[in-house]
Short mmCIF file of N, CA, C and O in Angstrom, two decimals:
data_model
loop_
_atom_site.label_atom_id
_atom_site.label_comp_id
_atom_site.label_asym_id
_atom_site.label_seq_id
_atom_site.Cartn_x
_atom_site.Cartn_y
_atom_site.Cartn_z
N MET A 7 0.84 -1.17 0.00
CA MET A 7 0.00 0.00 0.00
C MET A 7 0.89 1.24 0.00
O MET A 7 1.85 1.29 0.74
N ALA A 8 0.60 2.20 -0.84
CA ALA A 8 1.43 3.39 -0.96
C ALA A 8 0.64 4.63 -0.58
O ALA A 8 -0.54 4.72 -0.86
N LEU A 9 1.30 5.58 0.08
CA LEU A 9 0.70 6.86 0.42
C LEU A 9 1.30 7.92 -0.50
O LEU A 9 2.51 8.07 -0.55
N THR A 10 0.46 8.63 -1.22
CA THR A 10 0.94 9.65 -2.14
C THR A 10 0.19 10.95 -1.89
O THR A 10 -1.03 10.95 -1.88
N THR A 11 0.91 12.04 -1.67
CA THR A 11 0.29 13.34 -1.53
C THR A 11 0.28 14.02 -2.89
O THR A 11 1.34 14.27 -3.45
N LYS A 12 -0.90 14.30 -3.43
CA LYS A 12 -1.02 14.95 -4.74
C LYS A 12 -1.05 16.47 -4.59
O LYS A 12 -0.37 17.17 -5.29
N ILE A 13 -1.89 16.99 -3.70
CA ILE A 13 -1.97 18.41 -3.42
C ILE A 13 -2.11 18.56 -1.92
O ILE A 13 -2.52 17.62 -1.23
N PRO A 14 -1.76 19.74 -1.38
CA PRO A 14 -1.89 19.91 0.08
C PRO A 14 -3.30 19.57 0.55
O PRO A 14 -4.28 20.02 -0.03
N GLY A 15 -3.39 18.75 1.58
CA GLY A 15 -4.67 18.39 2.15
C GLY A 15 -5.33 17.19 1.51
O GLY A 15 -6.37 16.75 1.95
N GLU A 16 -4.74 16.63 0.44
CA GLU A 16 -5.34 15.46 -0.22
C GLU A 16 -4.39 14.29 -0.10
O GLU A 16 -3.23 14.38 -0.49
N ILE A 17 -4.88 13.19 0.43
CA ILE A 17 -4.07 11.97 0.57
C ILE A 17 -4.79 10.87 -0.18
O ILE A 17 -5.99 10.65 0.00
N ILE A 18 -4.05 10.17 -1.01
CA ILE A 18 -4.61 9.05 -1.76
C ILE A 18 -3.96 7.77 -1.26
O ILE A 18 -2.74 7.68 -1.20
N ILE A 19 -4.77 6.79 -0.88
CA ILE A 19 -4.26 5.49 -0.42
C ILE A 19 -4.62 4.48 -1.49
O ILE A 19 -5.78 4.35 -1.87
N ALA A 20 -3.60 3.77 -2.00
CA ALA A 20 -3.87 2.84 -3.10
C ALA A 20 -2.90 1.68 -3.06
O ALA A 20 -1.75 1.82 -2.63
N ASP A 21 -3.36 0.51 -3.52
CA ASP A 21 -2.47 -0.64 -3.70
C ASP A 21 -1.77 -0.46 -5.04
O ASP A 21 -2.39 -0.60 -6.08
N ASP A 22 -0.51 -0.13 -5.00
CA ASP A 22 0.26 0.05 -6.22
C ASP A 22 1.72 -0.29 -5.93
O ASP A 22 2.47 0.55 -5.46
N PRO A 23 2.12 -1.52 -6.20
CA PRO A 23 3.48 -1.93 -5.87
C PRO A 23 4.56 -1.13 -6.59
O PRO A 23 5.69 -1.07 -6.16
N ASP A 24 4.21 -0.45 -7.71
CA ASP A 24 5.20 0.36 -8.42
C ASP A 24 5.66 1.56 -7.60
O ASP A 24 6.73 2.10 -7.84
N ASN A 25 4.85 1.99 -6.63
CA ASN A 25 5.22 3.13 -5.80
C ASN A 25 6.10 2.75 -4.62
O ASN A 25 6.58 3.62 -3.92
N ILE A 26 6.30 1.47 -4.39
CA ILE A 26 7.10 1.03 -3.25
C ILE A 26 8.56 0.96 -3.66
O ILE A 26 8.92 0.25 -4.59
N ILE A 27 9.39 1.74 -2.98
CA ILE A 27 10.83 1.77 -3.24
C ILE A 27 11.49 1.25 -1.98
O ILE A 27 11.44 1.92 -0.95
N PHE A 28 12.06 0.06 -2.03
CA PHE A 28 12.66 -0.51 -0.82
C PHE A 28 13.86 -1.36 -1.21
O PHE A 28 13.80 -2.06 -2.21
N GLY A 29 14.93 -1.27 -0.45
CA GLY A 29 16.10 -2.09 -0.72
C GLY A 29 17.28 -1.28 -1.19
O GLY A 29 18.41 -1.66 -1.01
N THR A 30 17.04 -0.14 -1.82
CA THR A 30 18.12 0.74 -2.26
C THR A 30 17.72 2.17 -1.97
O THR A 30 16.58 2.54 -2.16
N CYS A 31 18.67 2.96 -1.48
CA CYS A 31 18.37 4.38 -1.28
C CYS A 31 19.39 5.20 -2.03
O CYS A 31 20.44 4.70 -2.42
N MET A 32 19.05 6.46 -2.29
CA MET A 32 19.95 7.32 -3.04
C MET A 32 20.10 8.64 -2.31
O MET A 32 19.12 9.27 -1.96
N LEU A 33 21.32 9.05 -2.04
CA LEU A 33 21.63 10.35 -1.46
C LEU A 33 22.59 11.01 -2.43
O LEU A 33 23.76 10.65 -2.48
N GLY A 34 22.09 11.94 -3.24
CA GLY A 34 22.93 12.49 -4.30
C GLY A 34 23.24 11.38 -5.28
O GLY A 34 22.34 10.75 -5.82
N SER A 35 24.51 11.09 -5.49
CA SER A 35 24.88 10.00 -6.40
C SER A 35 25.46 8.81 -5.65
O SER A 35 26.15 7.98 -6.22
N THR A 36 25.19 8.72 -4.34
CA THR A 36 25.74 7.67 -3.50
C THR A 36 24.66 6.66 -3.18
O THR A 36 23.54 7.02 -2.83
N TYR A 37 24.97 5.37 -3.29
CA TYR A 37 23.99 4.33 -3.06
C TYR A 37 24.37 3.48 -1.86
O TYR A 37 25.54 3.27 -1.58
N GLY A 38 23.35 2.98 -1.16
CA GLY A 38 23.56 2.09 -0.04
C GLY A 38 22.38 1.16 0.07
O GLY A 38 21.37 1.33 -0.59
N SER A 39 22.48 0.18 0.93
CA SER A 39 21.42 -0.80 1.12
C SER A 39 20.58 -0.41 2.32
O SER A 39 21.11 -0.20 3.41
N VAL A 40 19.26 -0.31 2.15
CA VAL A 40 18.36 0.02 3.25
C VAL A 40 18.03 -1.26 4.01
O VAL A 40 17.53 -2.22 3.44
N GLU A 41 18.33 -1.27 5.30
CA GLU A 41 18.04 -2.43 6.15
C GLU A 41 16.64 -2.34 6.75
O GLU A 41 15.97 -3.35 6.92
N SER A 42 16.20 -1.14 7.11
CA SER A 42 14.85 -0.95 7.61
C SER A 42 14.44 0.50 7.38
O SER A 42 15.28 1.39 7.32
N ALA A 43 13.13 0.71 7.21
CA ALA A 43 12.62 2.06 7.02
C ALA A 43 11.18 2.12 7.53
O ALA A 43 10.44 1.14 7.44
N SER A 44 10.81 3.27 8.07
CA SER A 44 9.42 3.49 8.44
C SER A 44 9.04 4.90 8.03
O SER A 44 9.83 5.83 8.16
N VAL A 45 7.83 5.03 7.48
CA VAL A 45 7.28 6.32 7.10
C VAL A 45 6.05 6.55 7.95
O VAL A 45 5.16 5.69 8.00
N LYS A 46 6.01 7.68 8.66
CA LYS A 46 4.87 8.01 9.52
C LYS A 46 4.21 9.27 9.00
O LYS A 46 4.87 10.20 8.57
N ARG A 47 2.88 9.28 9.05
CA ARG A 47 2.09 10.46 8.70
C ARG A 47 1.58 11.04 10.00
O ARG A 47 0.99 10.31 10.83
N GLY A 48 1.81 12.32 10.25
CA GLY A 48 1.40 12.91 11.51
C GLY A 48 0.95 14.35 11.37
O GLY A 48 1.05 14.95 10.30
N ALA A 49 0.44 14.89 12.45
CA ALA A 49 0.01 16.29 12.53
C ALA A 49 -0.18 16.66 13.98
O ALA A 49 -0.35 15.78 14.84
N ASP A 50 -0.15 17.96 14.27
CA ASP A 50 -0.54 18.43 15.59
C ASP A 50 -2.06 18.32 15.67
O ASP A 50 -2.76 18.71 14.73
N MET A 51 -2.56 17.76 16.75
CA MET A 51 -3.99 17.51 16.84
C MET A 51 -4.56 18.19 18.08
O MET A 51 -3.96 18.14 19.15
N GLU A 52 -5.72 18.83 17.89
CA GLU A 52 -6.40 19.48 19.00
C GLU A 52 -7.87 19.07 18.98
O GLU A 52 -8.52 19.12 17.93
N GLU A 53 -8.36 18.65 20.14
CA GLU A 53 -9.76 18.27 20.25
C GLU A 53 -10.53 19.43 20.87
O GLU A 53 -10.13 19.98 21.89
N ILE A 54 -11.64 19.80 20.24
CA ILE A 54 -12.53 20.86 20.73
C ILE A 54 -13.75 20.18 21.33
O ILE A 54 -14.41 19.38 20.66
N LYS A 55 -14.06 20.51 22.57
CA LYS A 55 -15.20 19.88 23.25
C LYS A 55 -16.33 20.88 23.44
O LYS A 55 -16.09 22.08 23.61
N LYS A 56 -17.54 20.37 23.40
CA LYS A 56 -18.71 21.21 23.65
C LYS A 56 -19.15 21.05 25.10
O LYS A 56 -18.52 20.32 25.87
N CYS A 57 -20.23 21.72 25.46
CA CYS A 57 -20.76 21.63 26.84
C CYS A 57 -20.98 20.17 27.21
O CYS A 57 -21.41 19.37 26.39
N GLY A 58 -20.64 19.80 28.40
CA GLY A 58 -20.79 18.44 28.86
C GLY A 58 -19.58 17.58 28.54
O GLY A 58 -19.55 16.40 28.87
N GLY A 59 -18.56 18.15 27.89
CA GLY A 59 -17.32 17.43 27.62
C GLY A 59 -17.34 16.53 26.41
O GLY A 59 -16.37 15.82 26.17
N LYS A 60 -18.43 16.51 25.65
CA LYS A 60 -18.46 15.67 24.44
C LYS A 60 -17.67 16.32 23.32
O LYS A 60 -17.56 17.54 23.26
N LEU A 61 -17.16 15.50 22.44
CA LEU A 61 -16.33 15.98 21.35
C LEU A 61 -17.16 16.73 20.32
O LEU A 61 -18.17 16.23 19.83
N LEU A 62 -16.72 17.95 19.97
CA LEU A 62 -17.37 18.76 18.96
C LEU A 62 -16.60 18.71 17.64
O LEU A 62 -17.19 18.56 16.58
N ALA A 63 -15.28 18.80 17.71
CA ALA A 63 -14.46 18.82 16.49
C ALA A 63 -13.03 18.41 16.82
O ALA A 63 -12.59 18.49 17.96
N VAL A 64 -12.32 17.99 15.78
CA VAL A 64 -10.89 17.69 15.88
C VAL A 64 -10.19 18.53 14.82
O VAL A 64 -10.60 18.53 13.66
N ILE A 65 -9.16 19.27 15.22
CA ILE A 65 -8.39 20.08 14.29
C ILE A 65 -7.01 19.45 14.15
O ILE A 65 -6.33 19.22 15.16
N MET A 66 -6.61 19.17 12.91
CA MET A 66 -5.26 18.68 12.64
C MET A 66 -4.54 19.73 11.82
O MET A 66 -5.05 20.17 10.78
N LYS A 67 -3.37 20.16 12.27
CA LYS A 67 -2.60 21.16 11.55
C LYS A 67 -1.13 20.78 11.56
O LYS A 67 -0.71 19.90 12.29
N ASN A 68 -0.36 21.47 10.73
CA ASN A 68 1.07 21.19 10.59
C ASN A 68 1.31 19.72 10.22
O ASN A 68 2.10 19.02 10.84
N ALA A 69 0.62 19.27 9.18
CA ALA A 69 0.75 17.88 8.74
C ALA A 69 2.16 17.59 8.24
O ALA A 69 2.78 18.43 7.58
N THR A 70 2.66 16.40 8.58
CA THR A 70 4.03 16.03 8.23
C THR A 70 4.11 14.57 7.80
O THR A 70 3.22 13.76 8.09
N PHE A 71 5.19 14.26 7.09
CA PHE A 71 5.65 12.89 6.91
C PHE A 71 6.98 12.80 7.64
O PHE A 71 7.79 13.74 7.59
N GLU A 72 7.22 11.68 8.32
CA GLU A 72 8.51 11.44 8.96
C GLU A 72 9.06 10.11 8.47
O GLU A 72 8.32 9.13 8.37
N LEU A 73 10.35 10.10 8.15
CA LEU A 73 11.03 8.91 7.65
C LEU A 73 12.19 8.60 8.59
O LEU A 73 12.98 9.48 8.92
N THR A 74 12.26 7.35 9.04
CA THR A 74 13.41 6.86 9.80
C THR A 74 13.93 5.64 9.06
O THR A 74 13.15 4.74 8.74
N MET A 75 15.22 5.63 8.74
CA MET A 75 15.76 4.46 8.05
C MET A 75 17.17 4.16 8.53
O MET A 75 17.89 5.04 8.98
N LYS A 76 17.49 2.87 8.43
CA LYS A 76 18.83 2.39 8.73
C LYS A 76 19.41 1.85 7.44
O LYS A 76 18.78 1.01 6.78
N CYS A 77 20.60 2.33 7.07
CA CYS A 77 21.21 1.98 5.80
C CYS A 77 22.64 1.50 6.04
O CYS A 77 23.31 1.96 6.97
N ILE A 78 23.09 0.61 5.17
CA ILE A 78 24.48 0.18 5.20
C ILE A 78 25.20 0.83 4.03
O ILE A 78 24.77 0.70 2.87
N PHE A 79 26.29 1.56 4.32
CA PHE A 79 27.11 2.22 3.32
C PHE A 79 28.56 1.76 3.48
O PHE A 79 28.95 1.31 4.56
N THR A 80 29.34 1.94 2.44
CA THR A 80 30.77 1.71 2.60
C THR A 80 31.32 2.80 3.51
O THR A 80 30.78 3.90 3.59
N ASP A 81 32.42 2.51 4.22
CA ASP A 81 32.91 3.43 5.24
C ASP A 81 33.48 4.73 4.68
O ASP A 81 33.68 5.67 5.43
N GLU A 82 33.72 4.82 3.36
CA GLU A 82 34.21 6.09 2.82
C GLU A 82 33.07 7.07 2.48
O GLU A 82 33.31 8.21 2.15
N VAL A 83 31.82 6.62 2.59
CA VAL A 83 30.67 7.48 2.31
C VAL A 83 30.32 8.27 3.57
O VAL A 83 30.16 7.69 4.64
N ASP A 84 30.24 9.60 3.43
CA ASP A 84 29.85 10.44 4.56
C ASP A 84 28.35 10.35 4.78
O ASP A 84 27.58 10.27 3.82
N PRO A 85 27.90 10.40 6.04
CA PRO A 85 26.46 10.45 6.29
C PRO A 85 25.88 11.74 5.72
O PRO A 85 26.61 12.72 5.52
N PRO A 86 24.59 11.77 5.42
CA PRO A 86 24.00 13.00 4.89
C PRO A 86 24.06 14.11 5.93
O PRO A 86 24.06 13.85 7.13
N GLY A 87 24.12 15.34 5.45
CA GLY A 87 24.16 16.49 6.35
C GLY A 87 22.76 16.92 6.75
O GLY A 87 21.78 16.61 6.06
N LEU A 88 22.65 17.64 7.85
CA LEU A 88 21.37 18.18 8.28
C LEU A 88 20.84 19.11 7.18
O LEU A 88 21.57 19.92 6.64
N GLY A 89 19.58 18.96 6.85
CA GLY A 89 18.96 19.77 5.81
C GLY A 89 19.04 19.19 4.42
O GLY A 89 18.40 19.70 3.51
N ASP A 90 19.84 18.13 4.22
CA ASP A 90 19.93 17.51 2.89
C ASP A 90 18.57 16.95 2.48
O ASP A 90 17.78 16.50 3.31
N LEU A 91 18.32 16.94 1.18
CA LEU A 91 17.05 16.50 0.61
C LEU A 91 17.11 15.00 0.32
O LEU A 91 18.08 14.51 -0.26
N ILE A 92 16.06 14.25 0.72
CA ILE A 92 15.99 12.80 0.49
C ILE A 92 14.60 12.45 -0.02
O ILE A 92 13.60 12.97 0.47
N GLN A 93 14.55 11.55 -1.00
CA GLN A 93 13.27 11.04 -1.51
C GLN A 93 12.73 10.00 -0.52
O GLN A 93 13.45 9.09 -0.11
N PHE A 94 11.46 10.16 -0.10
CA PHE A 94 10.85 9.22 0.83
C PHE A 94 10.28 8.03 0.07
O PHE A 94 9.55 8.21 -0.89
N PRO A 95 10.58 6.80 0.52
CA PRO A 95 9.89 5.65 -0.07
C PRO A 95 8.43 5.67 0.37
O PRO A 95 8.10 6.23 1.42
N LEU A 96 7.55 5.13 -0.41
CA LEU A 96 6.12 4.97 -0.14
C LEU A 96 5.30 6.26 -0.25
O LEU A 96 4.16 6.21 -0.64
N ALA A 97 5.86 7.42 0.10
CA ALA A 97 5.06 8.63 0.18
C ALA A 97 5.07 9.45 -1.11
O ALA A 97 4.22 10.30 -1.30
N GLY A 98 6.02 9.23 -2.01
CA GLY A 98 6.10 9.98 -3.25
C GLY A 98 6.46 11.44 -3.05
O GLY A 98 6.07 12.29 -3.83
N ILE A 99 7.21 11.77 -1.98
CA ILE A 99 7.60 13.14 -1.68
C ILE A 99 9.08 13.18 -1.33
O ILE A 99 9.73 12.14 -1.21
N LYS A 100 9.59 14.40 -1.15
CA LYS A 100 10.95 14.59 -0.66
C LYS A 100 10.89 15.27 0.70
O LYS A 100 9.94 15.99 1.00
N GLY A 101 11.90 15.02 1.53
CA GLY A 101 11.97 15.63 2.85
C GLY A 101 13.39 15.98 3.19
O GLY A 101 14.32 15.71 2.43
N ARG A 102 13.57 16.57 4.35
CA ARG A 102 14.87 17.04 4.81
C ARG A 102 15.41 16.19 5.95
O ARG A 102 14.66 15.75 6.82
N VAL A 103 16.72 15.98 5.95
CA VAL A 103 17.39 15.28 7.05
C VAL A 103 17.34 16.19 8.27
O VAL A 103 17.68 17.37 8.21
N VAL A 104 16.85 15.63 9.39
CA VAL A 104 16.75 16.36 10.65
C VAL A 104 17.51 15.59 11.72
O VAL A 104 17.83 14.41 11.55
N PRO A 105 17.83 16.24 12.86
CA PRO A 105 18.55 15.51 13.90
C PRO A 105 17.76 14.29 14.36
O PRO A 105 16.54 14.36 14.44
N THR A 106 18.38 13.19 14.55
CA THR A 106 19.80 12.92 14.52
C THR A 106 20.15 11.98 13.36
O THR A 106 19.31 11.21 12.91
N VAL A 107 21.43 12.04 12.96
CA VAL A 107 22.01 11.06 12.04
C VAL A 107 23.10 10.35 12.84
O VAL A 107 24.01 10.98 13.35
N ASP A 108 22.96 9.04 12.99
CA ASP A 108 23.88 8.27 13.84
C ASP A 108 24.63 7.22 13.03
O ASP A 108 24.03 6.54 12.20
N VAL A 109 25.92 7.09 13.30
CA VAL A 109 26.67 5.94 12.82
C VAL A 109 26.59 4.90 13.92
O VAL A 109 27.08 5.11 15.03
N GLU A 110 25.91 3.77 13.63
CA GLU A 110 25.63 2.80 14.68
C GLU A 110 26.72 1.74 14.83
O GLU A 110 26.95 1.26 15.92
N TRP A 111 27.34 1.32 13.74
CA TRP A 111 28.44 0.38 13.82
C TRP A 111 29.25 0.41 12.53
O TRP A 111 28.77 0.85 11.50
N GLU A 112 30.49 -0.04 12.62
CA GLU A 112 31.35 -0.18 11.46
C GLU A 112 32.00 -1.56 11.52
O GLU A 112 32.38 -2.02 12.58
N LYS A 113 32.11 -2.20 10.34
CA LYS A 113 32.75 -3.51 10.29
C LYS A 113 33.16 -3.82 8.85
O LYS A 113 32.36 -3.67 7.94
N GLU A 114 34.41 -4.23 8.68
CA GLU A 114 34.93 -4.70 7.40
C GLU A 114 34.59 -3.76 6.24
O GLU A 114 34.11 -4.17 5.18
N GLY A 115 34.83 -2.46 6.44
CA GLY A 115 34.65 -1.49 5.36
C GLY A 115 33.23 -1.02 5.15
O GLY A 115 32.96 -0.29 4.19
N GLN A 116 32.31 -1.41 6.02
CA GLN A 116 30.94 -0.95 5.91
C GLN A 116 30.49 -0.40 7.26
O GLN A 116 31.07 -0.71 8.30
N ARG A 117 29.43 0.42 7.22
CA ARG A 117 28.88 0.93 8.46
C ARG A 117 27.38 1.12 8.34
O ARG A 117 26.84 1.36 7.27
N MET A 118 26.70 1.00 9.48
CA MET A 118 25.25 1.21 9.57
C MET A 118 25.02 2.67 9.96
O MET A 118 25.59 3.15 10.94
N ILE A 119 24.18 3.36 9.18
CA ILE A 119 23.84 4.75 9.47
C ILE A 119 22.33 4.83 9.70
O ILE A 119 21.55 4.31 8.90
N SER A 120 21.93 5.48 10.79
CA SER A 120 20.52 5.73 11.08
C SER A 120 20.22 7.18 10.71
O SER A 120 20.91 8.09 11.16
N ILE A 121 19.19 7.39 9.87
CA ILE A 121 18.87 8.71 9.33
C ILE A 121 17.42 9.05 9.65
O ILE A 121 16.52 8.23 9.44
N ASN A 122 17.17 10.26 10.15
CA ASN A 122 15.81 10.76 10.39
C ASN A 122 15.54 11.91 9.44
O ASN A 122 16.38 12.79 9.25
N CYS A 123 14.34 11.92 8.84
CA CYS A 123 13.96 12.96 7.89
C CYS A 123 12.53 13.40 8.17
O CYS A 123 11.74 12.65 8.73
N LYS A 124 12.20 14.61 7.70
CA LYS A 124 10.86 15.14 7.91
C LYS A 124 10.46 15.98 6.70
O LYS A 124 11.31 16.64 6.09
N SER A 125 9.17 15.95 6.39
CA SER A 125 8.61 16.77 5.32
C SER A 125 7.35 17.43 5.85
O SER A 125 6.51 16.77 6.46
N TRP A 126 7.23 18.73 5.63
CA TRP A 126 6.09 19.50 6.10
C TRP A 126 5.21 19.85 4.91
O TRP A 126 5.68 20.42 3.92
N ASP A 127 3.92 19.55 4.98
CA ASP A 127 2.99 19.80 3.87
C ASP A 127 2.96 21.27 3.45
O ASP A 127 2.78 21.59 2.28
N VAL A 128 3.11 22.19 4.41
CA VAL A 128 2.94 23.61 4.12
C VAL A 128 4.13 24.22 3.39
O VAL A 128 4.03 25.34 2.89
N LEU A 129 5.26 23.52 3.30
CA LEU A 129 6.42 24.05 2.60
C LEU A 129 6.39 23.62 1.14
O LEU A 129 5.93 22.53 0.81
N SER A 130 6.91 24.47 0.28
CA SER A 130 6.88 24.20 -1.16
C SER A 130 7.88 23.11 -1.55
O SER A 130 8.69 22.67 -0.75
N GLY A 131 7.82 22.66 -2.80
CA GLY A 131 8.77 21.67 -3.31
C GLY A 131 8.48 20.30 -2.80
O GLY A 131 9.36 19.66 -2.22
N GLU A 132 7.26 19.81 -2.98
CA GLU A 132 6.83 18.48 -2.52
C GLU A 132 7.04 18.32 -1.02
O GLU A 132 7.41 17.27 -0.54
N GLY A 133 6.82 19.41 -0.27
CA GLY A 133 6.99 19.34 1.17
C GLY A 133 8.41 19.55 1.63
O GLY A 133 8.69 19.50 2.81
N ALA A 134 9.33 19.78 0.69
CA ALA A 134 10.73 19.89 1.06
C ALA A 134 11.13 21.29 1.50
O ALA A 134 11.98 21.47 2.33
N GLY A 135 10.48 22.33 0.95
CA GLY A 135 10.89 23.70 1.24
C GLY A 135 12.23 24.01 0.59
O GLY A 135 12.89 23.13 0.03
N LEU A 136 12.62 25.27 0.61
CA LEU A 136 13.93 25.67 0.10
C LEU A 136 14.87 25.78 1.29
O LEU A 136 14.48 26.25 2.35
N ALA A 137 16.12 25.36 1.12
CA ALA A 137 17.04 25.32 2.27
C ALA A 137 18.40 25.89 1.92
O ALA A 137 18.96 25.59 0.87
N LYS A 138 18.91 26.73 2.81
CA LYS A 138 20.26 27.26 2.71
C LYS A 138 20.91 27.16 4.08
O LYS A 138 20.24 27.33 5.11
N ALA A 139 22.20 26.88 4.12
CA ALA A 139 22.95 26.87 5.38
C ALA A 139 23.56 28.26 5.56
O ALA A 139 24.08 28.84 4.61
N TYR A 140 23.48 28.81 6.77
CA TYR A 140 23.95 30.16 7.04
C TYR A 140 25.15 30.15 7.97
O TYR A 140 25.25 29.34 8.88
N ASP A 141 26.06 31.10 7.74
CA ASP A 141 27.19 31.35 8.62
C ASP A 141 27.04 32.79 9.10
O ASP A 141 27.38 33.71 8.38
N GLY A 142 26.48 32.97 10.27
CA GLY A 142 26.12 34.32 10.71
C GLY A 142 24.90 34.77 9.93
O GLY A 142 23.86 34.15 9.98
N ALA A 143 25.03 35.83 9.13
CA ALA A 143 23.91 36.37 8.38
C ALA A 143 23.95 36.00 6.90
O ALA A 143 23.05 36.33 6.15
N ASN A 144 25.02 35.32 6.46
CA ASN A 144 25.19 35.06 5.04
C ASN A 144 25.02 33.59 4.71
O ASN A 144 25.58 32.73 5.39
N PRO A 145 24.26 33.28 3.62
CA PRO A 145 24.16 31.87 3.21
C PRO A 145 25.51 31.41 2.66
O PRO A 145 26.15 32.11 1.90
N VAL A 146 25.94 30.23 3.09
CA VAL A 146 27.21 29.69 2.62
C VAL A 146 27.03 28.47 1.73
O VAL A 146 27.87 28.14 0.93
N VAL A 147 25.89 27.77 1.87
CA VAL A 147 25.62 26.58 1.07
C VAL A 147 24.16 26.55 0.69
O VAL A 147 23.29 26.76 1.53
N ASP A 148 23.88 26.32 -0.59
CA ASP A 148 22.51 26.10 -1.04
C ASP A 148 22.27 24.60 -0.97
O ASP A 148 22.83 23.83 -1.75
N LEU A 149 21.44 24.16 -0.03
CA LEU A 149 21.21 22.72 0.18
C LEU A 149 20.37 22.10 -0.91
O LEU A 149 20.25 20.88 -0.98
N ASP A 150 19.79 22.92 -1.79
CA ASP A 150 18.98 22.39 -2.89
C ASP A 150 19.82 22.18 -4.15
O ASP A 150 19.31 21.63 -5.13
N ALA A 151 21.06 22.62 -4.15
CA ALA A 151 21.88 22.52 -5.37
C ALA A 151 22.33 21.12 -5.64
O ALA A 151 22.37 20.28 -4.80
#
């Protein structure tokens, strides 16, 4: 089952094995083997109650996708940087690397890297937003390049 966001606020759930990308990940031009991945759909949720405490409405805002994956890379590959853009499997969107990125183990020229990513529906570029790294007041790196 694949989750695809077509436009903000619209979610389509469909059985389509062509949308499932699992087993290989891509960060720029670097490839590694995905050992595990999870994609979560979330939002800030507020319940509004009427007199007597019964539920009147539920408001969901700041909708997000979150991706957590563990990948095996050769030891000469650097982990992705904070803010780097990554394609999410299953969701058909791109998101940004957020804290934390962990190197969990190294053995015989390979290492396991744990990567966390997030995509916010309200930001442009398939939820990715535009990103620049700043040094003081000046941008030093365009993370979208």
